[in-house]
XYZ file of N, CA and C in Angstrom:
822
model
N 0.831 -1.193 0.000
C 0.000 0.000 0.000
C 0.873 1.254 0.000
N 2.009 1.196 0.720
C 2.922 2.347 0.709
C 3.410 2.641 -0.694
N 3.644 1.548 -1.462
C 4.096 1.735 -2.832
C 3.029 2.439 -3.654
N 1.764 2.090 -3.379
C 0.672 2.730 -4.113
C 0.612 4.220 -3.804
N 0.755 4.574 -2.479
C 0.744 5.980 -2.111
C 1.914 6.735 -2.737
N 3.096 6.116 -2.731
C 4.255 6.786 -3.333
C 4.057 6.961 -4.823
N 3.438 5.931 -5.453
C 3.162 6.063 -6.888
C 2.176 7.186 -7.140
N 1.207 7.310 -6.212
C 0.222 8.374 -6.381
C 0.873 9.746 -6.239
N 1.836 9.846 -5.307
C 2.528 11.120 -5.122
C 3.407 11.433 -6.326
N 4.028 10.383 -6.922
C 4.895 10.609 -8.073
C 4.097 10.973 -9.303
N 2.914 10.335 -9.436
C 2.070 10.599 -10.601
C 0.748 11.171 -10.107
N 0.818 12.424 -9.774
C -0.341 13.054 -9.193
C -1.563 13.033 -10.080
N -1.340 12.988 -11.378
C -2.462 13.028 -12.292
C -3.176 11.680 -12.397
N -2.597 10.613 -11.807
C -3.226 9.292 -11.855
C -4.074 9.113 -10.612
N -5.389 8.892 -10.740
C -6.256 8.722 -9.573
C -5.842 7.510 -8.753
N -5.990 7.653 -7.427
C -5.643 6.556 -6.539
C -6.510 5.337 -6.816
N -7.772 5.532 -7.160
C -8.667 4.401 -7.439
C -8.179 3.591 -8.640
N -7.590 4.280 -9.642
C -7.072 3.574 -10.812
C -5.886 2.707 -10.440
N -5.027 3.259 -9.545
C -3.880 2.470 -9.111
C -4.318 1.244 -8.318
N -5.315 1.441 -7.464
C -5.838 0.297 -6.715
C -6.439 -0.736 -7.650
N -7.127 -0.258 -8.662
C -7.731 -1.168 -9.651
C -6.663 -1.967 -10.367
N -5.573 -1.319 -10.758
C -4.481 -2.014 -11.430
C -3.820 -3.029 -10.502
N -3.676 -2.656 -9.234
C -3.062 -3.561 -8.271
C -3.900 -4.815 -8.092
N -5.211 -4.632 -7.916
C -6.100 -5.772 -7.735
C -6.164 -6.621 -8.996
N -6.111 -5.986 -10.155
C -6.156 -6.720 -11.401
C -4.941 -7.608 -11.548
N -3.762 -7.092 -11.173
C -2.537 -7.881 -11.288
C -2.564 -9.052 -10.329
N -3.110 -8.843 -9.110
C -3.196 -9.929 -8.155
C -4.180 -10.989 -8.616
N -5.286 -10.531 -9.258
C -6.298 -11.478 -9.703
C -5.828 -12.267 -10.906
N -5.211 -11.584 -11.821
C -4.845 -12.238 -13.075
C -3.650 -13.149 -12.925
N -2.729 -12.838 -12.032
C -1.525 -13.640 -11.923
C -0.560 -13.277 -13.033
N 0.570 -14.003 -13.076
C 1.574 -13.703 -14.071
C 1.215 -14.264 -15.427
N 1.725 -13.651 -16.461
C 1.521 -14.114 -17.827
C 2.765 -14.882 -18.261
N 2.612 -16.063 -18.893
C 3.787 -16.811 -19.354
C 4.669 -15.963 -20.252
N 5.959 -16.135 -20.137
C 6.894 -15.298 -20.890
C 6.703 -15.400 -22.391
N 6.324 -16.586 -22.869
C 6.186 -16.776 -24.306
C 4.838 -16.313 -24.838
N 3.986 -15.799 -23.974
C 2.636 -15.411 -24.375
C 2.398 -13.921 -24.137
N 1.274 -13.444 -24.647
C 0.856 -12.064 -24.418
C -0.536 -12.096 -23.804
N -0.710 -11.407 -22.694
C -1.983 -11.404 -21.986
C -2.606 -10.012 -22.039
N -3.893 -9.984 -22.277
C -4.605 -8.708 -22.330
C -5.966 -8.855 -21.666
N -6.449 -7.733 -21.117
C -7.737 -7.726 -20.432
C -8.855 -7.780 -21.460
N -9.855 -8.623 -21.178
C -10.968 -8.755 -22.118
C -12.066 -7.737 -21.853
N -11.980 -7.040 -20.726
C -13.013 -6.066 -20.396
C -13.672 -6.398 -19.083
N -14.492 -5.499 -18.591
C -15.158 -5.704 -17.317
C -14.404 -4.980 -16.217
N -14.983 -4.924 -15.042
C -14.367 -4.247 -13.917
C -14.174 -5.231 -12.791
N -13.350 -4.849 -11.840
C -13.088 -5.701 -10.684
C -14.025 -5.329 -9.550
N -14.535 -6.371 -8.879
C -15.327 -6.089 -7.697
C -14.403 -5.914 -6.491
N -14.959 -5.753 -5.336
C -14.147 -5.441 -4.156
C -13.241 -6.600 -3.775
N -13.625 -7.826 -4.158
C -12.792 -8.969 -3.819
C -11.710 -9.237 -4.841
N -11.657 -8.442 -5.893
C -10.618 -8.639 -6.894
C -11.064 -9.499 -8.052
N -12.299 -9.998 -8.036
C -12.799 -10.813 -9.151
C -13.430 -9.903 -10.188
N -13.444 -10.371 -11.412
C -13.976 -9.536 -12.486
C -15.497 -9.621 -12.505
N -16.111 -8.506 -12.665
C -17.561 -8.461 -12.790
C -17.902 -8.011 -14.195
N -18.916 -8.589 -14.732
C -19.319 -8.220 -16.077
C -20.410 -9.141 -16.544
N -21.090 -8.781 -17.609
C -22.183 -9.593 -18.130
C -21.633 -10.705 -18.993
N -22.113 -11.900 -18.710
C -21.753 -13.032 -19.542
C -20.283 -13.334 -19.508
N -19.682 -13.454 -20.691
C -18.287 -13.840 -20.844
C -17.387 -12.652 -21.143
N -17.840 -11.433 -20.888
C -17.053 -10.269 -21.305
C -15.797 -10.079 -20.474
N -15.803 -10.531 -19.209
C -14.638 -10.361 -18.372
C -13.606 -11.436 -18.613
N -12.477 -11.287 -17.945
C -11.424 -12.285 -18.048
C -10.242 -11.809 -18.863
N -9.265 -12.698 -18.993
C -8.018 -12.381 -19.679
C -7.897 -13.218 -20.955
N -7.415 -12.597 -22.002
C -7.096 -13.287 -23.247
C -5.608 -13.596 -23.237
N -5.266 -14.883 -23.323
C -3.865 -15.304 -23.322
C -3.510 -15.729 -24.747
N -2.657 -14.949 -25.382
C -2.271 -15.172 -26.777
C -0.928 -15.900 -26.821
N -0.975 -17.189 -27.157
C 0.248 -17.999 -27.243
C 0.390 -18.647 -28.611
N -0.256 -18.101 -29.622
C -0.202 -18.685 -30.965
C 1.156 -18.452 -31.612
N 1.602 -19.447 -32.372
C 2.844 -19.346 -33.159
C 4.038 -18.960 -32.287
N 4.172 -19.639 -31.157
C 5.294 -19.367 -30.254
C 6.242 -20.560 -30.141
N 6.073 -21.534 -31.039
C 6.946 -22.707 -31.061
C 6.874 -23.507 -29.754
N 5.711 -23.538 -29.143
C 5.527 -24.259 -27.887
C 5.336 -25.753 -28.151
N 5.908 -26.586 -27.285
C 5.693 -28.022 -27.397
C 4.853 -28.572 -26.246
N 4.343 -27.681 -25.399
C 3.476 -28.086 -24.292
C 2.611 -26.896 -23.894
N 1.515 -27.191 -23.225
C 0.641 -26.130 -22.738
C 1.359 -25.378 -21.621
N 1.449 -24.062 -21.688
C 2.183 -23.305 -20.666
C 1.599 -23.524 -19.277
N 2.464 -23.540 -18.300
C 2.022 -23.657 -16.912
C 1.854 -22.269 -16.310
N 1.196 -22.219 -15.177
C 1.003 -20.961 -14.447
C 0.324 -19.895 -15.306
N -0.761 -20.293 -15.953
C -1.569 -19.337 -16.705
C -2.384 -18.496 -15.733
N -2.751 -17.266 -16.114
C -3.583 -16.442 -15.233
C -4.864 -17.170 -14.856
N -5.208 -17.140 -13.586
C -6.357 -17.906 -13.112
C -7.667 -17.445 -13.735
N -7.756 -16.171 -14.104
C -8.994 -15.674 -14.709
C -8.914 -15.662 -16.234
N -8.118 -16.570 -16.797
C -8.054 -16.716 -18.249
C -9.422 -17.099 -18.798
N -9.896 -16.341 -19.775
C -11.182 -16.624 -20.411
C -10.992 -17.202 -21.810
N -9.966 -16.736 -22.512
C -9.677 -17.225 -23.868
C -8.210 -17.616 -23.922
N -7.949 -18.855 -24.352
C -6.580 -19.367 -24.430
C -6.291 -19.761 -25.876
N -5.388 -19.012 -26.506
C -5.070 -19.219 -27.915
C -3.705 -19.897 -28.028
N -3.706 -21.163 -28.477
C -2.485 -21.963 -28.562
C -2.281 -22.539 -29.964
N -2.860 -21.938 -30.953
C -2.789 -22.475 -32.310
C -1.390 -22.318 -32.916
N -1.117 -23.152 -33.914
C 0.127 -23.077 -34.690
C 1.369 -23.226 -33.820
N 1.370 -24.234 -32.964
C 2.537 -24.590 -32.171
C 2.926 -26.038 -32.459
N 3.666 -26.657 -31.536
C 4.122 -28.038 -31.726
C 3.645 -28.940 -30.583
N 2.516 -28.593 -30.010
C 1.978 -29.355 -28.888
C 1.503 -30.722 -29.378
N 1.954 -31.784 -28.701
C 1.637 -33.155 -29.126
C 0.695 -33.882 -28.169
N 0.627 -33.428 -26.938
C -0.123 -34.181 -25.928
C -0.879 -33.232 -25.011
N -2.112 -33.615 -24.652
C -2.909 -32.845 -23.706
C -3.128 -33.721 -22.488
N -2.503 -33.399 -21.363
C -2.590 -34.258 -20.182
C -3.916 -34.114 -19.449
N -4.103 -34.961 -18.475
C -5.305 -34.941 -17.636
C -5.370 -33.631 -16.840
N -6.579 -33.059 -16.796
C -6.821 -31.809 -16.069
C -5.835 -30.721 -16.489
N -5.607 -30.623 -17.779
C -4.656 -29.622 -18.292
C -5.118 -28.199 -18.021
N -6.429 -27.995 -17.870
C -6.951 -26.641 -17.674
C -7.757 -26.537 -16.377
N -7.506 -27.453 -15.450
C -8.297 -27.529 -14.229
C -8.185 -26.327 -13.321
N -7.118 -25.530 -13.471
C -6.924 -24.349 -12.616
C -7.450 -23.073 -13.263
N -8.262 -23.228 -14.311
C -8.771 -22.057 -15.029
C -10.295 -22.085 -15.029
N -10.928 -21.758 -13.915
C -12.388 -21.904 -13.791
C -13.190 -20.968 -14.690
N -12.579 -19.897 -15.184
C -13.306 -18.935 -16.023
C -13.089 -19.176 -17.519
N -12.411 -20.249 -17.855
C -12.061 -20.509 -19.248
C -13.308 -20.747 -20.092
N -13.386 -20.069 -21.227
C -14.528 -20.175 -22.127
C -14.151 -20.668 -23.522
N -12.934 -20.367 -23.958
C -12.525 -20.753 -25.306
C -11.088 -21.282 -25.291
N -10.878 -22.372 -26.032
C -9.535 -22.935 -26.199
C -9.315 -23.182 -27.681
N -8.222 -22.658 -28.197
C -7.854 -22.884 -29.598
C -6.537 -23.654 -29.642
N -6.620 -24.931 -29.990
C -5.434 -25.795 -30.129
C -5.269 -26.263 -31.571
N -5.793 -25.524 -32.506
C -5.721 -25.918 -33.910
C -4.307 -25.771 -34.463
N -4.038 -26.507 -35.533
C -2.756 -26.431 -36.231
C -1.571 -26.716 -35.307
N -1.718 -27.767 -34.508
C -0.619 -28.272 -33.703
C -0.262 -29.673 -34.201
N 0.361 -30.456 -33.324
C 0.682 -31.849 -33.657
C 0.073 -32.786 -32.617
N -1.092 -32.385 -32.079
C -1.743 -33.161 -31.025
C -2.125 -34.540 -31.555
N -1.599 -35.574 -30.913
C -1.904 -36.947 -31.303
C -2.498 -37.768 -30.177
N -2.532 -37.205 -28.960
C -3.133 -37.925 -27.840
C -3.733 -36.941 -26.846
N -4.880 -37.335 -26.316
C -5.576 -36.545 -25.301
C -5.960 -37.499 -24.177
N -5.511 -37.229 -22.988
C -5.817 -38.109 -21.863
C -7.269 -37.942 -21.432
N -7.827 -39.031 -20.916
C -9.169 -38.949 -20.354
C -9.166 -37.942 -19.210
N -10.170 -37.078 -19.177
C -10.243 -36.050 -18.140
C -9.409 -34.836 -18.437
N -8.969 -34.672 -19.687
C -8.137 -33.512 -20.042
C -8.872 -32.203 -19.812
N -10.198 -32.206 -19.979
C -10.970 -30.975 -19.834
C -11.799 -30.970 -18.546
N -11.409 -31.844 -17.634
C -12.087 -31.887 -16.352
C -11.817 -30.603 -15.580
N -12.866 -30.022 -15.044
C -12.743 -28.768 -14.315
C -13.195 -27.570 -15.114
N -13.229 -27.690 -16.450
C -13.680 -26.574 -17.290
C -14.797 -27.000 -18.230
N -15.187 -28.274 -18.173
C -16.154 -28.807 -19.144
C -17.509 -28.108 -19.054
N -17.906 -27.707 -17.848
C -19.215 -27.073 -17.687
C -19.251 -25.664 -18.276
N -18.167 -24.912 -18.134
C -18.165 -23.521 -18.579
C -17.606 -23.298 -19.966
N -16.881 -24.268 -20.501
C -16.246 -24.092 -21.802
C -17.299 -23.972 -22.902
N -17.077 -23.031 -23.825
C -18.040 -22.791 -24.897
C -17.482 -23.105 -26.282
N -16.173 -22.987 -26.467
C -15.578 -23.275 -27.774
C -14.276 -24.044 -27.579
N -14.106 -25.095 -28.374
C -12.881 -25.890 -28.328
C -12.497 -26.263 -29.757
N -11.305 -25.854 -30.154
C -10.836 -26.103 -31.523
C -9.647 -27.052 -31.492
N -9.851 -28.276 -31.990
C -8.783 -29.277 -32.109
C -8.566 -29.653 -33.571
N -8.917 -28.787 -34.463
C -8.791 -29.075 -35.890
C -7.339 -29.030 -36.344
N -7.063 -29.689 -37.464
C -5.732 -29.692 -38.069
C -4.657 -30.179 -37.095
N -4.892 -31.368 -36.551
C -3.920 -32.024 -35.687
C -3.675 -33.443 -36.194
N -3.168 -34.307 -35.325
C -2.826 -35.675 -35.717
C -3.642 -36.712 -34.943
N -4.841 -36.349 -34.565
C -5.685 -37.230 -33.777
C -6.314 -38.316 -34.644
N -6.161 -39.562 -34.210
C -6.830 -40.678 -34.889
C -7.902 -41.303 -34.009
N -7.838 -41.031 -32.709
C -8.825 -41.544 -31.776
C -8.757 -40.797 -30.461
N -9.780 -40.995 -29.637
C -9.870 -40.325 -28.345
C -10.476 -41.274 -27.321
N -10.108 -41.135 -26.039
C -10.797 -41.910 -24.998
C -12.288 -41.586 -25.005
N -13.095 -42.563 -24.664
C -14.542 -42.397 -24.788
C -15.103 -41.285 -23.908
N -14.486 -41.014 -22.761
C -15.008 -39.986 -21.870
C -14.206 -38.691 -21.946
N -13.550 -38.460 -23.082
C -12.745 -37.237 -23.243
C -13.590 -35.987 -23.048
N -14.782 -35.969 -23.627
C -15.618 -34.774 -23.598
C -16.815 -34.942 -22.663
N -16.621 -35.701 -21.603
C -17.708 -35.952 -20.660
C -18.199 -34.640 -20.034
N -19.517 -34.426 -20.094
C -20.175 -33.234 -19.532
C -19.749 -31.949 -20.235
N -19.207 -32.058 -21.434
C -18.756 -30.864 -22.159
C -19.926 -30.247 -22.915
N -20.102 -28.932 -22.740
C -21.180 -28.209 -23.423
C -20.639 -27.340 -24.559
N -19.360 -27.393 -24.803
C -18.735 -26.535 -25.812
C -19.052 -27.022 -27.230
N -18.944 -26.111 -28.149
C -19.008 -26.454 -29.568
C -17.585 -26.802 -30.006
N -17.405 -27.997 -30.562
C -16.065 -28.545 -30.781
C -15.767 -28.678 -32.278
N -14.541 -28.315 -32.626
C -14.045 -28.523 -33.984
C -13.032 -29.661 -33.983
N -13.303 -30.704 -34.774
C -12.417 -31.867 -34.871
C -12.003 -32.126 -36.312
N -12.186 -31.147 -37.176
C -11.940 -31.345 -38.607
C -10.459 -31.500 -38.930
N -10.219 -32.176 -40.060
C -8.867 -32.328 -40.614
C -7.901 -33.008 -39.635
N -8.351 -34.140 -39.111
C -7.525 -35.050 -38.327
C -7.600 -36.430 -38.979
N -6.575 -37.259 -38.839
C -6.597 -38.593 -39.464
C -7.400 -39.598 -38.631
N -8.708 -39.417 -38.559
C -9.548 -40.221 -37.688
C -9.669 -41.673 -38.160
N -9.653 -42.584 -37.188
C -9.996 -43.984 -37.473
C -11.457 -44.170 -37.101
N -12.276 -44.454 -38.073
C -13.710 -44.602 -37.845
C -14.000 -45.979 -37.268
N -14.164 -46.031 -35.979
C -14.457 -47.271 -35.282
C -15.435 -47.029 -34.163
N -15.635 -48.036 -33.339
C -16.609 -47.954 -32.254
C -16.244 -46.855 -31.257
N -14.947 -46.706 -30.946
C -14.526 -45.706 -29.962
C -14.881 -44.291 -30.422
N -14.613 -43.977 -31.694
C -14.932 -42.646 -32.217
C -16.442 -42.431 -32.238
N -17.183 -43.461 -32.606
C -18.643 -43.353 -32.607
C -19.166 -43.019 -31.215
N -18.598 -43.641 -30.190
C -19.022 -43.366 -28.826
C -18.666 -41.939 -28.411
N -17.506 -41.448 -28.860
C -17.084 -40.080 -28.522
C -18.031 -39.056 -29.152
N -18.422 -39.291 -30.396
C -19.236 -38.323 -31.136
C -20.710 -38.364 -30.753
N -21.104 -39.399 -30.053
C -22.533 -39.608 -29.803
C -23.183 -38.430 -29.098
N -22.549 -37.901 -28.062
C -23.137 -36.798 -27.288
C -22.373 -35.493 -27.453
N -21.557 -35.387 -28.501
C -20.711 -34.211 -28.698
C -21.387 -33.195 -29.608
N -21.191 -31.916 -29.303
C -21.719 -30.837 -30.145
C -20.622 -30.417 -31.130
N -20.661 -30.987 -32.316
C -19.682 -30.631 -33.332
C -20.040 -29.286 -33.955
N -19.011 -28.528 -34.294
C -19.215 -27.244 -34.955
C -19.873 -27.471 -36.309
N -21.053 -26.906 -36.562
C -21.764 -27.177 -37.823
C -21.028 -26.713 -39.070
N -20.150 -25.727 -38.923
C -19.437 -25.215 -40.087
C -18.356 -26.178 -40.579
N -17.857 -27.036 -39.691
C -16.756 -27.934 -40.065
C -17.108 -29.406 -39.878
N -18.372 -29.708 -39.610
C -18.749 -31.083 -39.299
C -18.478 -32.032 -40.464
N -18.619 -31.572 -41.700
C -18.381 -32.438 -42.857
C -16.892 -32.642 -43.143
N -16.033 -31.910 -42.408
C -14.591 -32.067 -42.581
C -13.998 -33.066 -41.588
N -14.861 -33.672 -40.765
C -14.433 -34.753 -39.873
C -14.612 -36.049 -40.650
N -13.545 -36.508 -41.289
C -13.633 -37.619 -42.235
C -12.878 -38.849 -41.745
N -13.237 -39.985 -42.326
C -12.592 -41.255 -41.995
C -11.270 -41.375 -42.742
N -10.180 -41.391 -42.011
C -8.873 -41.627 -42.621
C -8.621 -43.124 -42.769
N -9.157 -43.900 -41.846
C -9.113 -45.357 -41.905
C -10.427 -45.892 -41.356
N -10.754 -47.136 -41.718
C -12.051 -47.680 -41.351
C -12.027 -49.196 -41.490
N -12.899 -49.916 -40.765
C -12.986 -51.367 -40.947
C -13.346 -51.770 -42.379
N -13.985 -50.854 -43.104
C -14.332 -51.106 -44.502
C -13.792 -49.977 -45.374
N -13.171 -50.331 -46.462
C -12.508 -49.340 -47.313
C -13.479 -48.345 -47.923
N -14.743 -48.736 -48.104
C -15.684 -47.821 -48.769
C -15.999 -46.584 -47.939
N -15.670 -46.604 -46.647
C -15.942 -45.448 -45.804
C -14.758 -44.493 -45.704
N -13.609 -44.890 -46.181
C -12.422 -44.032 -46.125
C -12.632 -42.795 -46.995
N -12.374 -41.629 -46.413
C -12.537 -40.370 -47.129
C -13.917 -39.757 -46.985
N -14.850 -40.480 -46.405
C -16.203 -39.956 -46.241
C -16.357 -39.250 -44.894
N -17.204 -38.222 -44.831
C -17.474 -37.573 -43.541
C -18.082 -38.571 -42.555
N -17.622 -38.520 -41.335
C -18.083 -39.485 -40.329
C -19.584 -39.367 -40.111
N -20.096 -38.133 -40.059
C -21.527 -37.946 -39.784
C -22.378 -38.537 -40.895
N -21.910 -38.464 -42.137
C -22.662 -39.050 -43.242
C -22.694 -40.568 -43.127
N -21.574 -41.158 -42.750
C -21.511 -42.608 -42.596
C -22.443 -43.062 -41.481
N -22.404 -42.342 -40.359
C -23.250 -42.729 -39.235
C -24.725 -42.482 -39.537
N -25.018 -41.386 -40.246
C -26.409 -41.093 -40.604
C -26.986 -42.125 -41.563
N -26.129 -42.809 -42.304
C -26.599 -43.835 -43.239
C -26.995 -45.127 -42.533
N -26.807 -45.180 -41.223
C -27.202 -46.355 -40.462
C -26.066 -47.288 -40.099
N -24.847 -46.913 -40.461
C -23.695 -47.751 -40.148
C -23.423 -47.717 -38.650
N -23.140 -48.876 -38.083
C -22.811 -48.988 -36.659
C -21.441 -49.629 -36.542
N -20.427 -48.800 -36.249
C -19.061 -49.315 -36.147
C -18.892 -50.257 -34.954
N -19.716 -50.087 -33.938
C -19.635 -50.978 -32.786
C -20.081 -52.390 -33.156
N -21.041 -52.489 -34.104
C -21.443 -53.805 -34.609
C -20.306 -54.438 -35.387
N -19.596 -53.629 -36.186
C -18.429 -54.134 -36.911
C -17.396 -54.662 -35.931
N -17.213 -53.918 -34.849
C -16.226 -54.329 -33.845
C -16.601 -55.678 -33.248
N -17.903 -55.851 -32.951
C -18.355 -57.110 -32.381
C -18.181 -58.248 -33.371
N -18.513 -57.984 -34.655
C -18.352 -59.022 -35.677
C -16.882 -59.384 -35.857
N -16.030 -58.372 -35.836
C -14.596 -58.634 -35.971
C -14.092 -59.486 -34.822
N -14.576 -59.179 -33.608
C -14.187 -59.975 -32.445
C -14.678 -61.407 -32.567
N -15.913 -61.566 -33.043
C -16.469 -62.909 -33.208
C -15.685 -63.699 -34.240
N -15.321 -63.055 -35.339
C -14.546 -63.737 -36.386
C -13.182 -64.138 -35.849
N -12.553 -63.234 -35.088
C -11.238 -63.546 -34.529
C -11.326 -64.733 -33.574
N -12.380 -64.773 -32.761
C -12.555 -65.905 -31.849
C -12.803 -67.201 -32.621
N -13.587 -67.106 -33.697
C -13.860 -68.292 -34.515
C -12.579 -68.812 -35.157
N -11.766 -67.898 -35.691
C -10.508 -68.313 -36.314
C -9.592 -68.954 -35.289
N -9.525 -68.364 -34.087
C -8.671 -68.918 -33.035
C -9.140 -70.312 -32.631
N -10.454 -70.476 -32.486
C -10.990 -71.792 -32.126
C -10.758 -72.816 -33.231
N -10.895 -72.380 -34.483
C -10.665 -73.288 -35.610
C -9.207 -73.741 -35.640
N -8.283 -72.795 -35.415
C -6.861 -73.161 -35.397
C -6.560 -74.132 -34.253
N -7.164 -73.876 -33.089
C -6.961 -74.773 -31.949
C -7.510 -76.159 -32.245
N -8.709 -76.223 -32.815
C -9.316 -77.513 -33.153
C -8.477 -78.250 -34.189
N -7.940 -77.511 -35.181
C -7.106 -78.137 -36.214
C -5.839 -78.728 -35.611
N -5.234 -78.001 -34.677
C -4.018 -78.495 -34.030
C -4.301 -79.758 -33.208
N -5.420 -79.749 -32.472
C -5.776 -80.927 -31.673
C -6.058 -82.121 -32.564
N -6.785 -81.876 -33.656
C -7.102 -82.953 -34.599
C -5.840 -83.531 -35.223
N -4.931 -82.653 -35.613
C -3.679 -83.108 -36.219
C -2.867 -83.932 -35.229
N -2.864 -83.512 -33.974
C -2.132 -84.284 -32.961
C -2.755 -85.655 -32.744
N -4.085 -85.705 -32.694
C -4.770 -86.989 -32.499
C -4.484 -87.924 -33.657
N -4.562 -87.405 -34.886
C -4.275 -88.232 -36.068
C -2.843 -88.745 -36.025
N -1.912 -87.854 -35.682
C -0.516 -88.287 -35.584
C -0.345 -89.340 -34.511
N -1.004 -89.150 -33.371
C -0.890 -90.106 -32.255
C -1.434 -91.468 -32.660
N -2.594 -91.486 -33.331
C -3.201 -92.757 -33.761
C -2.308 -93.470 -34.772
N -1.815 -92.715 -35.747
C -0.962 -93.332 -36.778
C 0.326 -93.869 -36.173
N 0.896 -93.126 -35.249
C 2.123 -93.579 -34.601
C 1.885 -94.861 -33.808
N 0.754 -94.917 -33.104
C 0.431 -96.116 -32.345
C 0.135 -97.302 -33.259
N -0.528 -97.024 -34.384
C -0.808 -98.096 -35.339
C 0.487 -98.667 -35.909
N 1.442 -97.823 -36.172
C 2.722 -98.280 -36.707
C 3.466 -99.128 -35.668
N 3.436 -98.666 -34.414
C 4.069 -99.453 -33.352
C 3.375 -100.794 -33.175
N 2.034 -100.772 -33.260
C 1.286 -102.026 -33.111
C 1.594 -102.984 -34.249
N 1.697 -102.447 -35.455
C 2.002 -103.311 -36.603
C 3.384 -103.955 -36.467
N 4.344 -103.170 -36.027
C 5.698 -103.694 -35.852
C 5.738 -104.771 -34.754
N 5.000 -104.486 -33.685
C 4.962 -105.468 -32.604
C 4.287 -106.758 -33.055
N 3.222 -106.637 -33.851
C 2.524 -107.813 -34.360
C 3.411 -108.615 -35.290
N 4.143 -107.916 -36.146
C 5.066 -108.615 -37.037
C 6.133 -109.364 -36.237
N 6.570 -108.736 -35.168
C 7.572 -109.390 -34.326
C 7.012 -110.663 -33.686
N 5.745 -110.530 -33.191
C 5.124 -111.699 -32.577
C 4.894 -112.825 -33.582
N 4.533 -112.439 -34.816
C 4.330 -113.456 -35.849
C 5.625 -114.180 -36.193
N 6.712 -113.491 -36.052
C 7.997 -114.103 -36.392
C 8.487 -115.075 -35.322
N 7.973 -114.978 -34.128
C 8.435 -115.843 -33.040
C 8.117 -117.312 -33.241
N 6.916 -117.784 -33.580
C 6.630 -119.222 -33.755
C 7.495 -119.881 -34.812
N 7.718 -119.262 -35.918
C 8.543 -119.858 -36.979
C 9.977 -120.042 -36.505
N 10.475 -119.155 -35.704
C 11.848 -119.297 -35.204
C 11.959 -120.476 -34.252
N 10.953 -120.641 -33.365
C 10.960 -121.760 -32.424
C 10.849 -123.095 -33.157
N 9.994 -123.152 -34.179
C 9.814 -124.379 -34.961
C 11.107 -124.779 -35.669
N 11.836 -123.847 -36.202
C 13.095 -124.130 -36.887
C 14.127 -124.649 -35.906
N 14.114 -124.090 -34.705
C 15.074 -124.552 -33.691
C 14.794 -125.986 -33.297
N 13.508 -126.379 -33.195
C 13.157 -127.754 -32.853
C 13.586 -128.737 -33.964
N 13.397 -128.379 -35.215
C 13.820 -129.239 -36.339
C 15.320 -129.433 -36.329
N 16.075 -128.396 -36.009
C 17.538 -128.499 -35.963
C 17.974 -129.427 -34.852
N 17.294 -129.323 -33.683
C 17.642 -130.191 -32.573
C 17.347 -131.656 -32.895
N 16.240 -131.905 -33.603
C 15.890 -133.286 -33.987
C 16.912 -133.854 -34.946
N 17.334 -133.050 -35.883
C 18.344 -133.502 -36.871
C 19.653 -133.803 -36.196
N 20.024 -133.053 -35.206
C 21.288 -133.268 -34.499
C 21.249 -134.571 -33.725
N 20.107 -134.915 -33.117
C 20.002 -136.144 -32.351
C 20.077 -137.385 -33.225
N 19.577 -137.251 -34.452
C 19.621 -138.396 -35.378
C 21.076 -138.686 -35.739
N 21.819 -137.702 -36.018
C 23.209 -137.947 -36.369
C 24.060 -138.255 -35.144
C-alpha cells in the first residue's frame, strides 16, 4: 500500500482508485507466461478482486499462438477466459490440463501436432467451456469420456480419424461445430468404402461401427478356435498313426516268433539223429 501511495505522489495526475484497480487486477490475473501475451478482455473488478461483467465479457485473453511451444504453458492467469495456442508443436494434452482455469470459455489448439488426449483432459472446465478447436492435428482416436459433460461447440476437422466404435461413442453426445462437421472424415475404417467420407454421413446412413467391432471380435474368436481344433485334430491323427505303426511292428515281431521256435526244434531233432 505504501508503494501505491508513493506512486500516487509521483504521478499526481493518476487517480488513486485507478492504481488500486491495477493492483487488484494484477493480483487477480496472476503472471503471464513469458512466451505469451496477456490482455484484459473487459469488465471491472469487484471489491474482492474478481472480475464483474455480463456473460463472458470479463477475463483475460492469453495469446500464445505461433510461439513454437511443445506443451501447454504452466502458471496461466487464473482468470483466463480465452486461451489461444494455435500453430505450435503441442503433441499431448494431459489430464486436467486446464483444471486451474475456472473462467475458461474458449480454447484454440488448432494447427498443432496433437496426437493424444488423456481422459479427463478438460475436467474442471467442461461445464463452462463454450468453444474448443482441435482441428488440423494428428488425432486418430480419443478416450470415450474425453468430452464428458462438455457443453462446448467442438471442432475436430482435418484429423486422421480412425472410424471405429470408440470414435462413434465419442461423437454420440458431442456438439460438433456445424461449419466444419463435414470435414471430420474417416482416414481409416474397418471397410474401405468409408475411407474419405465424412463421419456424420456414414453414421447417418445407419452404419454402426460398434457392430463391426463385435463381428470382428467374433470372427477372430472363430478363427482362433478353428486353429486350436485343427491343431488338436492333427495331434490326435498323428498319435493314432504312430500307435498303429508301433502295433504293426509289434505284431510282425510276434508273428515271427513261432517260426523261429519251430526251426530250432527241427535243428535239434536232426542233431540227435546224427
